[in-house]
Tab-separated table of C-alpha atoms in Angstrom:
chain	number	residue	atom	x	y	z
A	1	UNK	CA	0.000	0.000	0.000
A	2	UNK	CA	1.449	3.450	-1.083
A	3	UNK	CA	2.835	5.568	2.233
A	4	UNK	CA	0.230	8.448	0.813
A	5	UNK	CA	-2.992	6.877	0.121
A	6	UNK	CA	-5.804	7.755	2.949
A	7	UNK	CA	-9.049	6.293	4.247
A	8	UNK	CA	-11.947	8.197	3.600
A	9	UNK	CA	-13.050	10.866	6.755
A	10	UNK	CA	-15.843	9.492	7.041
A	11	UNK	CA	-14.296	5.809	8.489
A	12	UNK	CA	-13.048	7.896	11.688
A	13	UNK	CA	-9.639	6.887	11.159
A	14	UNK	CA	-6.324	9.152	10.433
A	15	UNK	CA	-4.476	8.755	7.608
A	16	UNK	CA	-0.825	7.479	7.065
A	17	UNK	CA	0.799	10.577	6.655
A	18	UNK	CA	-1.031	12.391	9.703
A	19	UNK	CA	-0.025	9.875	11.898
A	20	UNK	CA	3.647	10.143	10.391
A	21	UNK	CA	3.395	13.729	11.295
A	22	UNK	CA	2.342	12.800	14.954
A	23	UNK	CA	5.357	10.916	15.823
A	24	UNK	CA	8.439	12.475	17.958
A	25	UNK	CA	11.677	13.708	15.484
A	26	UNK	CA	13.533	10.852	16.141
A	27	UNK	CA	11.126	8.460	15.050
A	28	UNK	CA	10.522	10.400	12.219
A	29	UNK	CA	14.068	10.190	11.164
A	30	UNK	CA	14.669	6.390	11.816
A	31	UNK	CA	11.446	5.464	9.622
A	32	UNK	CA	13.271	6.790	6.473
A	33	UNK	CA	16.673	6.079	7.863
A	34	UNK	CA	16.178	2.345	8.424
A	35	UNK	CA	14.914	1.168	5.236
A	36	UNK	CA	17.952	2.716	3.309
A	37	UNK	CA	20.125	1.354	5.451
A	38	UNK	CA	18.786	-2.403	4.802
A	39	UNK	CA	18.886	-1.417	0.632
A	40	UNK	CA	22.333	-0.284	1.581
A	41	UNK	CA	23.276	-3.414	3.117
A	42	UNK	CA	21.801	-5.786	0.632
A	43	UNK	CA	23.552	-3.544	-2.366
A	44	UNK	CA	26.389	-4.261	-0.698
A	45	UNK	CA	26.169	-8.341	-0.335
A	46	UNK	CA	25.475	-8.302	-4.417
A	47	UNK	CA	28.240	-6.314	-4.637
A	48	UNK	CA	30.513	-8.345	-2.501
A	49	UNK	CA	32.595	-11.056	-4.549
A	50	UNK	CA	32.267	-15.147	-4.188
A	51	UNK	CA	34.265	-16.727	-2.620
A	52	UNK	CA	37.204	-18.244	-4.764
A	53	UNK	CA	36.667	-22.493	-5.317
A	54	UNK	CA	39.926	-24.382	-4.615
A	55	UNK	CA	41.893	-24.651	-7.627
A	56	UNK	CA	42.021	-28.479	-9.017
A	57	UNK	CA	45.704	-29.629	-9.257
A	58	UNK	CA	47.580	-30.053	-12.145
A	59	UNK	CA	47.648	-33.914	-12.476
A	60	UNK	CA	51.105	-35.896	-13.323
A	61	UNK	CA	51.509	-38.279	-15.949
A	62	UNK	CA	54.766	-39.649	-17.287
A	63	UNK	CA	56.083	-39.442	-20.774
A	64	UNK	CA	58.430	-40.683	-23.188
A	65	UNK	CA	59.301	-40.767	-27.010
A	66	UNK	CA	58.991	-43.980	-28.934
A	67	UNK	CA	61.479	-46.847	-28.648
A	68	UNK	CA	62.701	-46.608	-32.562
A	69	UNK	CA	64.722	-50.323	-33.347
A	70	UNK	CA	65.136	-52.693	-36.183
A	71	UNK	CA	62.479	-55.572	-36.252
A	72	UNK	CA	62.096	-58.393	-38.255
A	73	UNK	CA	58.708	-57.904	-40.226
A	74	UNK	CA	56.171	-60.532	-39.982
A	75	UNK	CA	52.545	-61.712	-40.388
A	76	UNK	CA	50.310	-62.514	-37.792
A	77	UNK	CA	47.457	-65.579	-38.191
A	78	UNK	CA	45.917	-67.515	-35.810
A	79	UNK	CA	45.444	-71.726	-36.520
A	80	UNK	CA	45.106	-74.741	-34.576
A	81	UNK	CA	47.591	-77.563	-33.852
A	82	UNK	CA	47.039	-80.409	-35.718
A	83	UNK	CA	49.085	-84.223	-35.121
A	84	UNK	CA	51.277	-85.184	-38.177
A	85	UNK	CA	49.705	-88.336	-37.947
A	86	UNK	CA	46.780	-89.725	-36.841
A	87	UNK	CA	45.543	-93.565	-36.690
A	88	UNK	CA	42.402	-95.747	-35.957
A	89	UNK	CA	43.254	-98.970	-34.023
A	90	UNK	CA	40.993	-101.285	-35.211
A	91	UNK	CA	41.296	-105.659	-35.003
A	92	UNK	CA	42.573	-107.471	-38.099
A	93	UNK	CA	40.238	-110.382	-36.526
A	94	UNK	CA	37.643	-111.339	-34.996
A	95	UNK	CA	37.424	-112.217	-31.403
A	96	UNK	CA	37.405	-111.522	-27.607
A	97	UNK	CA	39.549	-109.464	-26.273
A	98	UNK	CA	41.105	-110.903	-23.502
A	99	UNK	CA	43.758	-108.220	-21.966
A	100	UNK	CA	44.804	-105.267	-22.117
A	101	UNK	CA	48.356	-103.828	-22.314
A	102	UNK	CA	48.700	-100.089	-21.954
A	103	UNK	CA	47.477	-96.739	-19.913
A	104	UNK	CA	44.933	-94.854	-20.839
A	105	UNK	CA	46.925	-91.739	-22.675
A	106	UNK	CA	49.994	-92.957	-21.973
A	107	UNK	CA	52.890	-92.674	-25.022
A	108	UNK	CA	53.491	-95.779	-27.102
A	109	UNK	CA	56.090	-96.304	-29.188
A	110	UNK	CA	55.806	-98.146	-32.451
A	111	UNK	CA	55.003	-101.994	-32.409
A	112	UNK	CA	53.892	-102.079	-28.537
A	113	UNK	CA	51.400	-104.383	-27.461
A	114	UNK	CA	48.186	-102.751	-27.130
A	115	UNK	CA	45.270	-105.542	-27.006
A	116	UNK	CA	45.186	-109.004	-26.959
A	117	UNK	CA	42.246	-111.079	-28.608
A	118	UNK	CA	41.952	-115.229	-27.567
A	119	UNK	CA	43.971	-116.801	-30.005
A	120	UNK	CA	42.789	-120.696	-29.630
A	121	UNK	CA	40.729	-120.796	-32.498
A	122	UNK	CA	43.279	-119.148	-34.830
A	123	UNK	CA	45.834	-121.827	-33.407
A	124	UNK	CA	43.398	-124.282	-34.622
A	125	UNK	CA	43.292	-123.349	-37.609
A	126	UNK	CA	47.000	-123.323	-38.630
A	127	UNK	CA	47.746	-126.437	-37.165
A	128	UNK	CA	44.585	-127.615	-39.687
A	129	UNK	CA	46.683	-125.934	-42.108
A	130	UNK	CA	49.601	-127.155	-41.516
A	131	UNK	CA	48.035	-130.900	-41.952
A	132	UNK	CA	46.686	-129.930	-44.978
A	133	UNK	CA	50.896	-128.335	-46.053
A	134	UNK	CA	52.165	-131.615	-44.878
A	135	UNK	CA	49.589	-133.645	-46.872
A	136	UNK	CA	50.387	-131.560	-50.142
A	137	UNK	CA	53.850	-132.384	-49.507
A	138	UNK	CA	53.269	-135.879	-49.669
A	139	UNK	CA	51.225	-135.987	-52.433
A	140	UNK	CA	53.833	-134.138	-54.448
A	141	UNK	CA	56.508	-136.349	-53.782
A	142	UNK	CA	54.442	-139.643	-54.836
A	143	UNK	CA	53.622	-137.555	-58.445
A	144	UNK	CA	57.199	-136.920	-58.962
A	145	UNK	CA	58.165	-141.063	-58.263
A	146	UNK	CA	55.047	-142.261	-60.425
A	147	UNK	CA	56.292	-139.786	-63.506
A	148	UNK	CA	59.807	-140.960	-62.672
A	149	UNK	CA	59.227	-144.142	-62.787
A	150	UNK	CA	57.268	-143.774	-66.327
A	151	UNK	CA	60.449	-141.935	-67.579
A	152	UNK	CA	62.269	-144.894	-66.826
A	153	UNK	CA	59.301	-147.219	-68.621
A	154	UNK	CA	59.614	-145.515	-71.021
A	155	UNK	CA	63.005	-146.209	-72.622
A	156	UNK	CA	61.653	-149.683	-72.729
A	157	UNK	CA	58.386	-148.580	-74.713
A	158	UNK	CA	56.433	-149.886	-71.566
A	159	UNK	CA	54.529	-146.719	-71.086
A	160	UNK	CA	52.488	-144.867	-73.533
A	161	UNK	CA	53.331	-141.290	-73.961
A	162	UNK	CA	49.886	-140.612	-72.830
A	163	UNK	CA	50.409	-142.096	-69.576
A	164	UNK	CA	53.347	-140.099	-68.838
A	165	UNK	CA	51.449	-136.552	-69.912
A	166	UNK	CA	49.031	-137.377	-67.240
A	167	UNK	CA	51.459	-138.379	-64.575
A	168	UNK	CA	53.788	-134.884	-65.484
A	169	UNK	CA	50.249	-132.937	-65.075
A	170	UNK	CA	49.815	-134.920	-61.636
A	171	UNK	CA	52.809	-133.547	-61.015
A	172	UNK	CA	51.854	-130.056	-61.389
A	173	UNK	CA	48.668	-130.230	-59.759
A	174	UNK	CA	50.337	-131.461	-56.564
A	175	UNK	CA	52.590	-128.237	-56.818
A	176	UNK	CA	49.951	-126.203	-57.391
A	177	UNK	CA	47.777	-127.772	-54.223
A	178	UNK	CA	51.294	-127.459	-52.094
A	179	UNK	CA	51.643	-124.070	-52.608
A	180	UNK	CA	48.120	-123.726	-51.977
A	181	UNK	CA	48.643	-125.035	-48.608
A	182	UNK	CA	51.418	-123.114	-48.003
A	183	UNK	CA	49.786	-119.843	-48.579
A	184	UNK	CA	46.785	-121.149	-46.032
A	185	UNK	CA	49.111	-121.715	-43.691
A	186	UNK	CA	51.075	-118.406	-44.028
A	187	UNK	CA	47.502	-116.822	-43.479
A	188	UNK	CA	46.698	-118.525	-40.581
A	189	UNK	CA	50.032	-117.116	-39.113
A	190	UNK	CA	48.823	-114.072	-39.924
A	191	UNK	CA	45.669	-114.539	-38.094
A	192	UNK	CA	47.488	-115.696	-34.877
A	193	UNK	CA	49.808	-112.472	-35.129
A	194	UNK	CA	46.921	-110.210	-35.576
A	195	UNK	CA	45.308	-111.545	-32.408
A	196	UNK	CA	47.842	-109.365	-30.653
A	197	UNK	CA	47.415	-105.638	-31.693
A	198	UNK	CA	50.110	-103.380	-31.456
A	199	UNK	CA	50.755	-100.015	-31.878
A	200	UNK	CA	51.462	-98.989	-35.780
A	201	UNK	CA	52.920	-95.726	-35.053
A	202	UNK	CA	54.753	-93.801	-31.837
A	203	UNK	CA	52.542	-90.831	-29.945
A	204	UNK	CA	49.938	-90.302	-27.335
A	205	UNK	CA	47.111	-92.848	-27.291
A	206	UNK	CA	43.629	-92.032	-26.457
A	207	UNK	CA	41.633	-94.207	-23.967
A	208	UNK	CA	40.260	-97.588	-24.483
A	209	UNK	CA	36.874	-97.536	-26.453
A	210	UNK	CA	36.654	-101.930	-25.649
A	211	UNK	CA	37.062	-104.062	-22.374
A	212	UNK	CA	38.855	-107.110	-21.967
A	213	UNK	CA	35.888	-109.801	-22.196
A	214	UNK	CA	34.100	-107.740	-25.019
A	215	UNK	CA	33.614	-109.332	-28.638
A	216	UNK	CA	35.548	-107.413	-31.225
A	217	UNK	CA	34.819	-107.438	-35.086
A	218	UNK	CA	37.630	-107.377	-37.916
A	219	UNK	CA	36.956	-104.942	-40.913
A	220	UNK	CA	38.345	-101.434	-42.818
A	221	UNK	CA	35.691	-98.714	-41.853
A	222	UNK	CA	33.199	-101.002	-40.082
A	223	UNK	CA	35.148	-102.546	-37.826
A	224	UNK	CA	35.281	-102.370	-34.257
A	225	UNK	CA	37.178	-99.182	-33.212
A	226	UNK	CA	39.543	-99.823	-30.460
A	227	UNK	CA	41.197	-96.216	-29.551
A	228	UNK	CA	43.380	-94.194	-31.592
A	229	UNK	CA	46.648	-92.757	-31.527
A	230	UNK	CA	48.225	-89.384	-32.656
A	231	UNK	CA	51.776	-88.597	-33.306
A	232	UNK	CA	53.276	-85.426	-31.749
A	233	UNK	CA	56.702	-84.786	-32.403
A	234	UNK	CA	56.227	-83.222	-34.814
A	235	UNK	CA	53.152	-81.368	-34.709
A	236	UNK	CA	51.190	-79.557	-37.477
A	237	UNK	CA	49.932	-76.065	-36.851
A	238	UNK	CA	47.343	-75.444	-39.497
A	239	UNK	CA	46.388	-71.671	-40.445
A	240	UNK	CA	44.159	-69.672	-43.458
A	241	UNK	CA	46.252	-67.059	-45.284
A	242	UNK	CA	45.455	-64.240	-47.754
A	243	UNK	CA	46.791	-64.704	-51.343
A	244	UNK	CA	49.246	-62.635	-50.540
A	245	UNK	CA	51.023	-65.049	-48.435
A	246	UNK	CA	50.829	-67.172	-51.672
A	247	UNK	CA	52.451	-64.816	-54.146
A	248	UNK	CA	55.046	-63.933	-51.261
A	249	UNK	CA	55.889	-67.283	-50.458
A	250	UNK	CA	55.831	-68.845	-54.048
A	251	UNK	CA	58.119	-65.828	-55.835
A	252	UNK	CA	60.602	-66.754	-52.640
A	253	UNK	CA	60.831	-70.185	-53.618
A	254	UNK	CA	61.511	-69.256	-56.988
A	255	UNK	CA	64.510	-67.168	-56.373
A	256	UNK	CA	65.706	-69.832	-54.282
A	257	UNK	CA	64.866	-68.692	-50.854
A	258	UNK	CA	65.027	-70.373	-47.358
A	259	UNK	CA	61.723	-72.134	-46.104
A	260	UNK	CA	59.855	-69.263	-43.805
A	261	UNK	CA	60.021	-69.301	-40.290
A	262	UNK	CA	57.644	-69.235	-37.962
A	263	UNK	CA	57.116	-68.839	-34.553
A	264	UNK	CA	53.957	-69.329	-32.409
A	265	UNK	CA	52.752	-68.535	-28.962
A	266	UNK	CA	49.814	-70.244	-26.363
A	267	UNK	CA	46.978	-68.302	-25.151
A	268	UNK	CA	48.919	-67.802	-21.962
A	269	UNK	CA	52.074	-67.089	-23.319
A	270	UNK	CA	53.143	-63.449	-23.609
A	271	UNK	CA	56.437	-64.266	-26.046
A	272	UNK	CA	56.384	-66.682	-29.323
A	273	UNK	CA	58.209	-69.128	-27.480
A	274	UNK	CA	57.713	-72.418	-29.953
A	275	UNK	CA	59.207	-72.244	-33.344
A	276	UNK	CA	59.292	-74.253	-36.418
A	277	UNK	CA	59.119	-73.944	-40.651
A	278	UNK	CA	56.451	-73.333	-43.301
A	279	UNK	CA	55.549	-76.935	-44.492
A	280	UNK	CA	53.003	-76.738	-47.114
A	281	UNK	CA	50.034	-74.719	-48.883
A	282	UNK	CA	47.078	-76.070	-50.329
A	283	UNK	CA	47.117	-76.529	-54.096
A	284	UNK	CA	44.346	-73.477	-54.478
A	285	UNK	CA	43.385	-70.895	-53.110
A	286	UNK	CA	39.453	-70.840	-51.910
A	287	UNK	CA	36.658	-69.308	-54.395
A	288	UNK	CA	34.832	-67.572	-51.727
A	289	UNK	CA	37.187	-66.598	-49.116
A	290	UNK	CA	39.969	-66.141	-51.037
A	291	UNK	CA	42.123	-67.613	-48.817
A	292	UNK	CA	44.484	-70.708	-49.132
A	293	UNK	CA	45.328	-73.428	-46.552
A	294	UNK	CA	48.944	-73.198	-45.050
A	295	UNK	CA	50.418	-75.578	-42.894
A	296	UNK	CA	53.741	-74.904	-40.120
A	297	UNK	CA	55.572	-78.036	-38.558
A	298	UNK	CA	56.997	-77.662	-35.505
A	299	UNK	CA	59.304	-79.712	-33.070
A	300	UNK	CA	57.749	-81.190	-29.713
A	301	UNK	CA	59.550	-83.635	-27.832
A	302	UNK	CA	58.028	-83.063	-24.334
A	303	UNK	CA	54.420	-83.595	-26.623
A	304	UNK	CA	53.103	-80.382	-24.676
A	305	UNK	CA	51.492	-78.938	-27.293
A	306	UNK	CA	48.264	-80.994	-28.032
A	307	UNK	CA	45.597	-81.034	-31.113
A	308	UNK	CA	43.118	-78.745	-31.343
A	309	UNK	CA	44.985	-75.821	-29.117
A	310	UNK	CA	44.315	-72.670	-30.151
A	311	UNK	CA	47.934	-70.706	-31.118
A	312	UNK	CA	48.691	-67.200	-32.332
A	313	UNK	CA	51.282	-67.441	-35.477
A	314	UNK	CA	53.584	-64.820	-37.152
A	315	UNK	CA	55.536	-65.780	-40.267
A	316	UNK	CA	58.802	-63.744	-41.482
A	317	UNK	CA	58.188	-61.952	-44.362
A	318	UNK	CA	61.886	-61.396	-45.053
A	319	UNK	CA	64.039	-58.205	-43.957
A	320	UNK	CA	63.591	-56.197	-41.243
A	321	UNK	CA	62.723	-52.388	-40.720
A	322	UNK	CA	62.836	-49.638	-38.564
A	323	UNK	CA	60.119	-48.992	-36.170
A	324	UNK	CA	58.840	-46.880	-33.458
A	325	UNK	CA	57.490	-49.074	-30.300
A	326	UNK	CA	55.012	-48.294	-27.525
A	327	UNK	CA	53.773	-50.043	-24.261
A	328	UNK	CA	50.449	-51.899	-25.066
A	329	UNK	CA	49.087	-49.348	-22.172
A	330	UNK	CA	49.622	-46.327	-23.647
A	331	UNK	CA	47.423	-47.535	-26.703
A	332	UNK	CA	43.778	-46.303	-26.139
A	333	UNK	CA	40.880	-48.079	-28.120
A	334	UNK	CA	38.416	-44.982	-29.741
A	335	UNK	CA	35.755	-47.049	-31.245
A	336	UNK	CA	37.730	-48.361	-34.596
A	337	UNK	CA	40.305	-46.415	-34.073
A	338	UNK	CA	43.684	-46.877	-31.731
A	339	UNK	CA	44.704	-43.707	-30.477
A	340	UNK	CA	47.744	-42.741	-28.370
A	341	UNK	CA	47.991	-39.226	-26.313
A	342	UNK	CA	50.785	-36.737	-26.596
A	343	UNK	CA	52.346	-33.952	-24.798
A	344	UNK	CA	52.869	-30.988	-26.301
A	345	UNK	CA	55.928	-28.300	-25.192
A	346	UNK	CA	53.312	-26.011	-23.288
A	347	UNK	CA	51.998	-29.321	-21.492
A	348	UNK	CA	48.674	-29.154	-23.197
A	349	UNK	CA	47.702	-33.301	-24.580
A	350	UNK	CA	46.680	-34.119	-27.575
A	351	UNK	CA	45.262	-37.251	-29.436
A	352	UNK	CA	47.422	-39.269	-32.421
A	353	UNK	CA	45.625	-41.500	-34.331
A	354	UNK	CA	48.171	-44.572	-34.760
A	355	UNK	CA	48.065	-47.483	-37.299
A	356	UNK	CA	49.685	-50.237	-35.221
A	357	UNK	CA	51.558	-53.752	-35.752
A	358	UNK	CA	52.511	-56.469	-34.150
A	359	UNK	CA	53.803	-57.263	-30.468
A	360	UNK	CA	57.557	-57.591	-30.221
A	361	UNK	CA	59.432	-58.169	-26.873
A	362	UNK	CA	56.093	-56.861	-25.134
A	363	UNK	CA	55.686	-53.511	-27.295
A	364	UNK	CA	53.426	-52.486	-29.808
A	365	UNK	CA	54.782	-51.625	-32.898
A	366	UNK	CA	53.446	-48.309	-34.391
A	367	UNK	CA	53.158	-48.310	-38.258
A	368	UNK	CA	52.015	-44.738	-38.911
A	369	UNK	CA	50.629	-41.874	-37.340
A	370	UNK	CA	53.400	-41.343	-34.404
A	371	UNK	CA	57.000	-39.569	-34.737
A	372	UNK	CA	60.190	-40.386	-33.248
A	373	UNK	CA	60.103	-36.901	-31.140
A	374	UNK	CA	56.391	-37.288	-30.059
A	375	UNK	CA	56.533	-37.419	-26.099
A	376	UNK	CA	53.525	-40.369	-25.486
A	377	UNK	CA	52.217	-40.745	-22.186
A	378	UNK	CA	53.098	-44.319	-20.785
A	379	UNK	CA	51.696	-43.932	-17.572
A	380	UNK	CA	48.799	-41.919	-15.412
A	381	UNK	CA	46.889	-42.067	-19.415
A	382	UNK	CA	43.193	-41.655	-17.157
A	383	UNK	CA	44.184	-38.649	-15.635
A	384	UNK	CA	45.325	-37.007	-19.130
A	385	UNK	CA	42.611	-35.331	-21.028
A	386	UNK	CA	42.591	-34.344	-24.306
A	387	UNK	CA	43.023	-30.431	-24.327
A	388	UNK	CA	44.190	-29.969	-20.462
A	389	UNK	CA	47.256	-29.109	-19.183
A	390	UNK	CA	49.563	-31.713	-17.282
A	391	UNK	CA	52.628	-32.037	-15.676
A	392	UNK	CA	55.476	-34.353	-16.902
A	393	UNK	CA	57.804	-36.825	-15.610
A	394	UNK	CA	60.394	-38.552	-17.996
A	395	UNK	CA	59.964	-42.291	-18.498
A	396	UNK	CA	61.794	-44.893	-20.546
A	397	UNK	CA	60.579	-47.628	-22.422
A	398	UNK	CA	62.412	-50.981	-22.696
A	399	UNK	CA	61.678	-53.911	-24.070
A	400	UNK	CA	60.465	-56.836	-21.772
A	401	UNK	CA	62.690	-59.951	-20.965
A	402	UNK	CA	61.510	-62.758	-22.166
A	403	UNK	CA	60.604	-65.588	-20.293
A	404	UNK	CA	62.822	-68.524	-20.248
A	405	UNK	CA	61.821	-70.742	-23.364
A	406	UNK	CA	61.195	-74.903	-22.615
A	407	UNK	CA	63.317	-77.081	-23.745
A	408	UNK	CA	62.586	-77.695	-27.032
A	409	UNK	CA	64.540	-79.061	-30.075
A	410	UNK	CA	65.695	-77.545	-32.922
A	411	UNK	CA	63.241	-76.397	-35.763
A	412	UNK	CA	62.177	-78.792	-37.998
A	413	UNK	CA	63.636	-78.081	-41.527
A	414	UNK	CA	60.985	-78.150	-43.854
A	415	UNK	CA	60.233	-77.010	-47.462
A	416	UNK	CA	57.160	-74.975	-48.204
A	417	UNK	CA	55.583	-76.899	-50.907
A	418	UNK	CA	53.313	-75.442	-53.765
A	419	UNK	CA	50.861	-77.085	-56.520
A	420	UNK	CA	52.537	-76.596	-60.077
């Protein structure tokens, strides 16, 4: 309500302004005095400045430029291990098995006893053929007296010619059923050595598929399959390559070139610790993936590494080349990209896309997109922002030690070979 506005006479009461006029001189003076004071005050508070927020610190990170060394260039590829040989036990007869001779995945060696089937009916049946040698024996020998008796009749014209041709084709048939016995009885043999089943190559053996006691069936494909056995040293590591790998590998041979080497680590291994030589590629490449089949041997007397492990591969593709390395830290994932971050002079970071390579003595190789000068941040990369200032402390980077390799043979010289 406005200090001068009245109420009519007629209510009886005074107005604002009369009662203003009513009031002692130092009341008078404080009603106008105290509201400018509060305006004063609160003119003052707006005009009063915040309070400063504590400054955030600068944060730390540590820095260094690229390791630049010489490295052998290769390709990476990732295959499975594969046996160099692989067999099917399976019985040459029929029969029970009646023991059995080895460990479940144990190593055999070539020509071990591995089953044994019950033999007594096989023994029967050479000795039967044996009879039937021995009786083909003697009916040889009483052709070959007849017809030389009727050689001897003969001088004396007291044989007819006729008689003799039959007793000389007597003859023959007796030879005939002698060597027919012979070979039944060199069969049977055969039989009796099949009843024991040994091993027809060296490796690891799988477990038992038969007890002793069960019946057992002779054939190719449908016979009874007893276990099987794989051969290890050496071992295949199988791998798809571009076409590139092809043409590389192909124009190398034909300039007379060295087989490739390869190297290949486990899926806990940090170094390529297992090495070895390109063996073979397929004889075409593949229509739709346009890839071809390659194939690495490698040398494994302790038989650690096992079929159907998973192993990352590289394979030299001759020469090597300077290049700048990085920890795998300081590499930051950006979507598709791989990014690294920099520091400039002023200590203001900044983002480098990189193209990288391959992992050599536990750094990164950088391809493209970093220079030797470029100061990278190796450590403290989550407290670095793009755009922000930072301080710096000078790092190093060094190449890991490797771990100390098993005790594995030398690589297996091999010969890549290529469909003409």
């Amino acid at each position: 309500m406005n200090m001068i506005s009245t109420i009519t006479p007629e209510t009886g009461v005074e107005t604002r302004i009369e009662r203003y006029k009513r009031l002692p001189l130092w009341q008078r003076i404080g009603v106008v005095v105290l509201p400018l004071a509060v305006i004063g005050g609160a003119v003052e508070l707006l005009d009063r400045p915040a309070p400063a927020m504590a400054a955030m610190p600068v944060p730390t990170v540590t820095v260094a430029t690229p390791l630049a060394r010489d490295v052998d260039q290769w390709d990476e590829y990732v295959g499975r291990f594969e046996p160099s040989r692989s067999v099917e036990v399976r019985p040459r007869v029929s029969g029970a098995v009646t023991s059995i001779h080895f460990t479940d995945g144990a190593v055999v060696q070539k020509g071990q006893l591995l089953f044994t089937i019950d033999a007594r009916p096989f023994a029967a049946a050479l000795a039967e053929a044996r009879a039937g040698l021995a009786s083909a024996q003697s009916d040889l020998a009483l052709a070959n007296a007849n017809l030389d008796r009727a050689h001897r009749l003969q001088a004396d014209d007291a044989v007819s010619k006729s008689d003799v041709d039959q007793l000389t084709a007597k003859v023959r048939a007796s030879s005939a059923a002698l060597a027919a016995a012979g070979a039944r009885v060199r069969s049977r043999a055969l039989d009796m050595e099949f009843t024991q089943v040994r091993a027809p190559i060296s490796g690891r053996i799988s477990d038992r598929r038969v007890d002793a006691g069960n019946l057992v069936a002779a054939g190719d494909a449908n016979g009874t399959l007893l276990t099987t056995i794989n051969a290890l040293d050496p071992i295949y590591f199988n791998f798809d390559s571009s076409e590139a790998l092809f043409l590389k590998a192909k124009r190398a041979q034909q300039a007379g070139g060295t087989p490739s080497p390869v190297e290949v680590r486990l899926q806990d291994e940090a170094g390529y610790r297992w090495q070895g030589r390109l063996d073979f590629t397929d004889n075409g490449l593949d229509a739709k993936s346009g890839t071809i089949r390659g194939r690495a041997v490698l040398a494994n007397p302790t038989m650690f590494l096992t079929p159907g492990m998973f192993g990352n591969m590289r394979l030299s593709s001759g020469g090597t080349s300077r290049a700048l390395m990085v920890p795998d830290v300081a590499v930051r994932p950006d979507q598709a990209r791989k990014t690294v971050l920099v520091v400039d002079k002023d200590g203001t970071v900044a983002v480098k896309q990189v193209e990288l390579g391959a992992v050599v003595d536990g750094l990164r190789i950088v391809r493209s997109g970093l220079a030797p000068t470029d100061r990278v941040v190796i450590s403290g990369t989550q407290l670095a922002m793009p755009g922000t200032k930072v301080n710096t402390r000078p790092g190093h980077i060094a190449p890991s030690v490797a771990a100390p390799a098993p005790s594995v043979a030398a690589p297996v010289t091999g010969e890549a070979t290529f469909a003409r």
